[in-house]
PDB file of C-alpha atoms in Angstrom:
ATOM      1  CA  UNK A   6     -48.851  41.236  -3.906  1.00 98.00           C
ATOM      2  CA  UNK A   7     -52.110  42.999  -4.690  1.00 98.00           C
ATOM      3  CA  UNK A   8     -51.677  46.613  -3.573  1.00 98.00           C
ATOM      4  CA  UNK A   9     -54.288  49.371  -3.726  1.00 98.00           C
ATOM      5  CA  UNK A  10     -52.949  52.938  -3.817  1.00 98.00           C
ATOM      6  CA  UNK A  11     -55.329  55.779  -2.957  1.00 98.00           C
ATOM      7  CA  UNK A  12     -54.454  59.168  -4.448  1.00 97.00           C
ATOM      8  CA  UNK A  13     -52.502  57.357  -7.149  1.00 97.00           C
ATOM      9  CA  UNK A  14     -52.374  60.293  -9.577  1.00 94.00           C
ATOM     10  CA  UNK A  15     -50.601  62.674  -7.174  1.00 95.00           C
ATOM     11  CA  UNK A  16     -46.894  63.423  -6.907  1.00 97.00           C
ATOM     12  CA  UNK A  17     -46.186  60.769  -4.281  1.00 98.00           C
ATOM     13  CA  UNK A  18     -48.985  58.420  -5.344  1.00 97.00           C
ATOM     14  CA  UNK A  19     -47.705  58.160  -8.914  1.00 97.00           C
ATOM     15  CA  UNK A  20     -44.239  57.298  -7.658  1.00 98.00           C
ATOM     16  CA  UNK A  21     -45.661  54.639  -5.354  1.00 98.00           C
ATOM     17  CA  UNK A  22     -47.463  53.129  -8.337  1.00 98.00           C
ATOM     18  CA  UNK A  23     -44.262  53.132 -10.407  1.00 97.00           C
ATOM     19  CA  UNK A  24     -42.190  51.589  -7.603  1.00 98.00           C
ATOM     20  CA  UNK A  25     -44.766  48.881  -6.902  1.00 98.00           C
ATOM     21  CA  UNK A  26     -45.028  47.973 -10.587  1.00 98.00           C
ATOM     22  CA  UNK A  27     -41.225  47.851 -10.924  1.00 98.00           C
ATOM     23  CA  UNK A  28     -41.203  45.196  -8.191  1.00 98.00           C
ATOM     24  CA  UNK A  29     -43.740  43.037  -9.978  1.00 98.00           C
ATOM     25  CA  UNK A  30     -46.759  43.769  -7.784  1.00 98.00           C
ATOM     26  CA  UNK A  31     -50.295  44.074  -9.093  1.00 98.00           C
ATOM     27  CA  UNK A  32     -51.564  47.581  -8.443  1.00 98.00           C
ATOM     28  CA  UNK A  33     -55.034  49.086  -8.186  1.00 98.00           C
ATOM     29  CA  UNK A  34     -54.625  52.832  -8.701  1.00 97.00           C
ATOM     30  CA  UNK A  35     -57.487  54.813  -7.143  1.00 97.00           C
ATOM     31  CA  UNK A  36     -57.975  58.471  -8.033  1.00 96.00           C
ATOM     32  CA  UNK A  37     -60.865  60.745  -8.884  1.00 92.00           C
ATOM     33  CA  UNK A  38     -59.569  61.186 -12.424  1.00 90.00           C
ATOM     34  CA  UNK A  39     -58.294  57.633 -12.994  1.00 87.00           C
ATOM     35  CA  UNK A  40     -58.339  56.426 -16.598  1.00 83.00           C
ATOM     36  CA  UNK A  41     -59.615  52.844 -16.787  1.00 77.00           C
ATOM     37  CA  UNK A  42     -58.740  52.773 -20.491  1.00 80.00           C
ATOM     38  CA  UNK A  43     -55.085  52.578 -19.422  1.00 85.00           C
ATOM     39  CA  UNK A  44     -55.559  49.282 -17.563  1.00 93.00           C
ATOM     40  CA  UNK A  45     -53.037  46.481 -18.072  1.00 94.00           C
ATOM     41  CA  UNK A  46     -52.648  42.997 -16.656  1.00 94.00           C
ATOM     42  CA  UNK A  47     -50.585  44.450 -13.800  1.00 97.00           C
ATOM     43  CA  UNK A  48     -52.292  47.823 -13.308  1.00 97.00           C
ATOM     44  CA  UNK A  49     -55.993  48.505 -12.805  1.00 96.00           C
ATOM     45  CA  UNK A  50     -57.499  51.973 -12.390  1.00 96.00           C
ATOM     46  CA  UNK A  51     -60.524  52.940 -10.310  1.00 96.00           C
ATOM     47  CA  UNK A  52     -62.055  56.393 -10.707  1.00 95.00           C
ATOM     48  CA  UNK A  53     -63.565  57.099  -7.282  1.00 95.00           C
ATOM     49  CA  UNK A  54     -63.454  59.362  -4.257  1.00 93.00           C
ATOM     50  CA  UNK A  55     -63.001  58.060  -0.712  1.00 93.00           C
ATOM     51  CA  UNK A  56     -66.707  58.472  -0.024  1.00 92.00           C
ATOM     52  CA  UNK A  57     -67.794  56.383  -3.012  1.00 94.00           C
ATOM     53  CA  UNK A  58     -70.142  53.731  -1.525  1.00 92.00           C
ATOM     54  CA  UNK A  59     -68.830  51.031  -3.865  1.00 96.00           C
ATOM     55  CA  UNK A  60     -65.125  51.601  -3.206  1.00 97.00           C
ATOM     56  CA  UNK A  61     -64.788  49.363  -0.146  1.00 97.00           C
ATOM     57  CA  UNK A  62     -66.102  46.353  -2.052  1.00 97.00           C
ATOM     58  CA  UNK A  63     -63.742  47.078  -4.929  1.00 97.00           C
ATOM     59  CA  UNK A  64     -60.773  47.170  -2.540  1.00 98.00           C
ATOM     60  CA  UNK A  65     -61.681  43.895  -0.840  1.00 98.00           C
ATOM     61  CA  UNK A  66     -59.136  41.134  -1.390  1.00 97.00           C
ATOM     62  CA  UNK A  67     -56.046  43.353  -1.609  1.00 98.00           C
ATOM     63  CA  UNK A  68     -53.023  42.575   0.544  1.00 98.00           C
ATOM     64  CA  UNK A  69     -52.514  46.226   1.488  1.00 98.00           C
ATOM     65  CA  UNK A  70     -53.967  49.696   1.007  1.00 98.00           C
ATOM     66  CA  UNK A  71     -51.537  52.609   0.745  1.00 98.00           C
ATOM     67  CA  UNK A  72     -53.092  56.058   1.143  1.00 98.00           C
ATOM     68  CA  UNK A  73     -51.398  59.050  -0.488  1.00 98.00           C
ATOM     69  CA  UNK A  74     -54.392  61.356  -0.049  1.00 97.00           C
ATOM     70  CA  UNK A  75     -53.861  64.820   1.456  1.00 96.00           C
ATOM     71  CA  UNK A  76     -55.143  65.020   5.013  1.00 96.00           C
ATOM     72  CA  UNK A  77     -57.193  68.126   4.286  1.00 95.00           C
ATOM     73  CA  UNK A  78     -58.987  66.243   1.493  1.00 94.00           C
ATOM     74  CA  UNK A  79     -60.114  63.242   3.540  1.00 94.00           C
ATOM     75  CA  UNK A  80     -60.060  62.917   7.307  1.00 91.00           C
ATOM     76  CA  UNK A  81     -59.419  59.836   9.426  1.00 95.00           C
ATOM     77  CA  UNK A  82     -63.090  58.978   9.937  1.00 94.00           C
ATOM     78  CA  UNK A  83     -63.763  58.487   6.223  1.00 95.00           C
ATOM     79  CA  UNK A  84     -60.511  56.683   5.457  1.00 97.00           C
ATOM     80  CA  UNK A  85     -60.521  54.387   8.471  1.00 97.00           C
ATOM     81  CA  UNK A  86     -64.139  53.476   7.775  1.00 96.00           C
ATOM     82  CA  UNK A  87     -63.201  52.648   4.185  1.00 97.00           C
ATOM     83  CA  UNK A  88     -60.365  50.375   5.309  1.00 97.00           C
ATOM     84  CA  UNK A  89     -62.557  48.629   7.855  1.00 97.00           C
ATOM     85  CA  UNK A  90     -65.352  48.035   5.348  1.00 97.00           C
ATOM     86  CA  UNK A  91     -62.908  46.691   2.764  1.00 98.00           C
ATOM     87  CA  UNK A  92     -61.593  44.032   5.125  1.00 98.00           C
ATOM     88  CA  UNK A  93     -58.018  44.668   3.947  1.00 98.00           C
ATOM     89  CA  UNK A  94     -55.640  43.779   6.766  1.00 95.00           C
ATOM     90  CA  UNK A  95     -52.819  46.287   6.218  1.00 98.00           C
ATOM     91  CA  UNK A  96     -53.152  50.041   5.883  1.00 98.00           C
ATOM     92  CA  UNK A  97     -50.142  52.264   5.186  1.00 98.00           C
ATOM     93  CA  UNK A  98     -50.319  56.057   5.155  1.00 98.00           C
ATOM     94  CA  UNK A  99     -48.167  58.651   3.419  1.00 98.00           C
ATOM     95  CA  UNK A 100     -47.622  60.929   6.402  1.00 97.00           C
ATOM     96  CA  UNK A 101     -46.249  64.414   6.803  1.00 95.00           C
ATOM     97  CA  UNK A 102     -43.145  65.796   8.485  1.00 97.00           C
ATOM     98  CA  UNK A 103     -45.040  68.280  10.644  1.00 97.00           C
ATOM     99  CA  UNK A 104     -45.850  65.750  13.348  1.00 97.00           C
ATOM    100  CA  UNK A 105     -42.203  64.688  13.726  1.00 98.00           C
ATOM    101  CA  UNK A 106     -40.477  65.811  16.910  1.00 97.00           C
ATOM    102  CA  UNK A 107     -37.582  68.252  16.979  1.00 95.00           C
ATOM    103  CA  UNK A 108     -37.358  67.853  20.766  1.00 92.00           C
ATOM    104  CA  UNK A 109     -39.125  65.514  23.176  1.00 92.00           C
ATOM    105  CA  UNK A 110     -42.836  66.308  23.004  1.00 90.00           C
ATOM    106  CA  UNK A 111     -42.353  69.218  20.550  1.00 94.00           C
ATOM    107  CA  UNK A 112     -43.619  68.701  16.986  1.00 95.00           C
ATOM    108  CA  UNK A 113     -42.131  70.510  14.005  1.00 96.00           C
ATOM    109  CA  UNK A 114     -45.534  71.968  13.069  1.00 96.00           C
ATOM    110  CA  UNK A 115     -45.799  73.654  16.477  1.00 94.00           C
ATOM    111  CA  UNK A 116     -42.609  75.684  16.057  1.00 94.00           C
ATOM    112  CA  UNK A 117     -42.842  79.453  15.338  1.00 93.00           C
ATOM    113  CA  UNK A 118     -41.008  79.211  12.013  1.00 91.00           C
ATOM    114  CA  UNK A 119     -43.175  76.486  10.492  1.00 94.00           C
ATOM    115  CA  UNK A 120     -44.431  77.778   7.085  1.00 92.00           C
ATOM    116  CA  UNK A 121     -47.993  79.029   7.393  1.00 94.00           C
ATOM    117  CA  UNK A 122     -48.849  77.725   3.916  1.00 94.00           C
ATOM    118  CA  UNK A 123     -48.378  74.134   5.105  1.00 94.00           C
ATOM    119  CA  UNK A 124     -49.727  74.456   8.636  1.00 95.00           C
ATOM    120  CA  UNK A 125     -53.303  73.308   7.965  1.00 96.00           C
ATOM    121  CA  UNK A 126     -52.186  70.134   6.178  1.00 97.00           C
ATOM    122  CA  UNK A 127     -49.535  69.448   8.839  1.00 96.00           C
ATOM    123  CA  UNK A 128     -51.975  69.850  11.726  1.00 96.00           C
ATOM    124  CA  UNK A 129     -54.437  67.583   9.926  1.00 97.00           C
ATOM    125  CA  UNK A 130     -51.673  65.011   9.507  1.00 97.00           C
ATOM    126  CA  UNK A 131     -50.825  65.216  13.184  1.00 96.00           C
ATOM    127  CA  UNK A 132     -54.478  64.600  14.050  1.00 96.00           C
ATOM    128  CA  UNK A 133     -54.617  61.700  11.575  1.00 97.00           C
ATOM    129  CA  UNK A 134     -51.650  60.049  13.282  1.00 97.00           C
ATOM    130  CA  UNK A 135     -53.410  60.465  16.611  1.00 97.00           C
ATOM    131  CA  UNK A 136     -56.500  58.750  15.207  1.00 97.00           C
ATOM    132  CA  UNK A 137     -54.412  55.849  13.951  1.00 97.00           C
ATOM    133  CA  UNK A 138     -52.779  55.419  17.350  1.00 97.00           C
ATOM    134  CA  UNK A 139     -56.253  55.044  18.809  1.00 96.00           C
ATOM    135  CA  UNK A 140     -57.363  52.470  16.221  1.00 96.00           C
ATOM    136  CA  UNK A 141     -56.602  49.216  17.998  1.00 93.00           C
ATOM    137  CA  UNK A 142     -58.416  47.139  15.381  1.00 95.00           C
ATOM    138  CA  UNK A 143     -56.236  48.184  12.424  1.00 96.00           C
ATOM    139  CA  UNK A 144     -52.756  47.084  11.370  1.00 98.00           C
ATOM    140  CA  UNK A 145     -51.511  50.501  10.279  1.00 98.00           C
ATOM    141  CA  UNK A 146     -48.196  52.154   9.432  1.00 98.00           C
ATOM    142  CA  UNK A 147     -47.576  55.905   9.041  1.00 98.00           C
ATOM    143  CA  UNK A 148     -44.445  56.914   7.108  1.00 98.00           C
ATOM    144  CA  UNK A 149     -43.387  60.533   7.572  1.00 98.00           C
ATOM    145  CA  UNK A 150     -40.970  62.033   5.056  1.00 98.00           C
ATOM    146  CA  UNK A 151     -38.273  64.459   6.063  1.00 98.00           C
ATOM    147  CA  UNK A 152     -39.054  68.193   6.106  1.00 96.00           C
ATOM    148  CA  UNK A 153     -38.483  68.531   2.357  1.00 96.00           C
ATOM    149  CA  UNK A 154     -40.123  65.960   0.080  1.00 97.00           C
ATOM    150  CA  UNK A 155     -38.992  66.749  -3.441  1.00 97.00           C
ATOM    151  CA  UNK A 156     -38.846  65.313  -6.938  1.00 97.00           C
ATOM    152  CA  UNK A 157     -35.466  63.713  -7.450  1.00 97.00           C
ATOM    153  CA  UNK A 158     -33.659  60.442  -7.994  1.00 97.00           C
ATOM    154  CA  UNK A 159     -34.212  56.896  -6.837  1.00 98.00           C
ATOM    155  CA  UNK A 160     -30.975  56.032  -5.053  1.00 98.00           C
ATOM    156  CA  UNK A 161     -32.176  53.418  -2.580  1.00 97.00           C
ATOM    157  CA  UNK A 162     -29.804  54.938  -0.032  1.00 97.00           C
ATOM    158  CA  UNK A 163     -31.396  56.631   2.967  1.00 98.00           C
ATOM    159  CA  UNK A 164     -31.838  56.432   6.715  1.00 98.00           C
ATOM    160  CA  UNK A 165     -34.882  55.371   8.688  1.00 98.00           C
ATOM    161  CA  UNK A 166     -35.922  56.841  12.030  1.00 98.00           C
ATOM    162  CA  UNK A 167     -38.760  56.851  14.500  1.00 98.00           C
ATOM    163  CA  UNK A 168     -40.630  59.928  15.750  1.00 97.00           C
ATOM    164  CA  UNK A 169     -37.751  62.410  15.462  1.00 97.00           C
ATOM    165  CA  UNK A 170     -37.004  64.587  12.425  1.00 98.00           C
ATOM    166  CA  UNK A 171     -33.959  63.330  10.515  1.00 98.00           C
ATOM    167  CA  UNK A 172     -31.328  65.936   9.583  1.00 96.00           C
ATOM    168  CA  UNK A 173     -28.205  65.307   7.509  1.00 93.00           C
ATOM    169  CA  UNK A 174     -24.643  66.417   8.297  1.00 92.00           C
ATOM    170  CA  UNK A 175     -25.306  69.805   6.678  1.00 94.00           C
ATOM    171  CA  UNK A 176     -28.442  70.510   8.687  1.00 92.00           C
ATOM    172  CA  UNK A 177     -30.790  69.646   5.816  1.00 96.00           C
ATOM    173  CA  UNK A 178     -33.846  67.447   6.279  1.00 97.00           C
ATOM    174  CA  UNK A 179     -34.960  65.981   2.982  1.00 97.00           C
ATOM    175  CA  UNK A 180     -35.869  62.930   0.913  1.00 98.00           C
ATOM    176  CA  UNK A 181     -36.772  62.476  -2.745  1.00 98.00           C
ATOM    177  CA  UNK A 182     -40.261  61.256  -3.602  1.00 98.00           C
ATOM    178  CA  UNK A 183     -38.616  58.397  -5.462  1.00 98.00           C
ATOM    179  CA  UNK A 184     -36.669  57.180  -2.412  1.00 98.00           C
ATOM    180  CA  UNK A 185     -39.706  57.774  -0.221  1.00 98.00           C
ATOM    181  CA  UNK A 186     -41.556  55.315  -2.464  1.00 98.00           C
ATOM    182  CA  UNK A 187     -38.735  52.803  -2.042  1.00 98.00           C
ATOM    183  CA  UNK A 188     -39.019  53.020   1.748  1.00 98.00           C
ATOM    184  CA  UNK A 189     -42.803  52.613   1.617  1.00 98.00           C
ATOM    185  CA  UNK A 190     -42.697  49.576  -0.667  1.00 98.00           C
ATOM    186  CA  UNK A 191     -39.946  48.044   1.484  1.00 98.00           C
ATOM    187  CA  UNK A 192     -42.371  48.327   4.400  1.00 98.00           C
ATOM    188  CA  UNK A 193     -45.220  46.833   2.381  1.00 98.00           C
ATOM    189  CA  UNK A 194     -43.070  43.830   1.469  1.00 98.00           C
ATOM    190  CA  UNK A 195     -41.275  43.385   4.799  1.00 98.00           C
ATOM    191  CA  UNK A 196     -43.330  44.878   7.642  1.00 98.00           C
ATOM    192  CA  UNK A 197     -41.091  46.325  10.341  1.00 98.00           C
ATOM    193  CA  UNK A 198     -43.261  49.163  11.692  1.00 98.00           C
ATOM    194  CA  UNK A 199     -46.686  47.700  12.293  1.00 98.00           C
ATOM    195  CA  UNK A 200     -48.911  50.025  14.361  1.00 98.00           C
ATOM    196  CA  UNK A 201     -46.089  52.561  14.368  1.00 98.00           C
ATOM    197  CA  UNK A 202     -44.930  55.751  12.704  1.00 98.00           C
ATOM    198  CA  UNK A 203     -41.473  55.925  11.206  1.00 98.00           C
ATOM    199  CA  UNK A 204     -39.600  58.388   9.029  1.00 98.00           C
ATOM    200  CA  UNK A 205     -37.135  58.368   6.138  1.00 98.00           C
ATOM    201  CA  UNK A 206     -34.446  60.852   5.148  1.00 98.00           C
ATOM    202  CA  UNK A 207     -30.884  61.280   3.930  1.00 97.00           C
TER     203      UNK A 207
END
């Protein structure tokens, strides 16, 4: 497949690039500081921001766009407009855990103990998910990690869920960035959550 990854130089974005390449896909890595000199037959770099007027045309023809851009860096209006202009049919978003429910109708980000340092990004992610749910013209998927998204190992062993926060037998909610990338690329290859949010955790 031809997969474009926005925010490709970040912690999650770089792991998505690595996972996609390991599966034999052709990847277009988009980041503000992308190095086109590192291009290969399988990997092409584009140095651009979301608002770059030429980016949509350069993304045209891809099978999927995966966005790993922080929600406070680019809102839904700019990103959804980019996807629409590109004509790419599938749009997958690296979501956050804050919008996951810990009880019916109660999001993690709205609890008193939610870390203040992450609240702005989490609320922006919650709003982004709401915008996607109102975008009837897009084939989108929003993958929320567990509460802790950390550097770790690629095990390929994890659980998938829907809108509820996943917690393991010890009360911990976590997933490695490497296994998160596995779950995202599984979804790219075999769509099972079109126009839905789902989550991944141990």
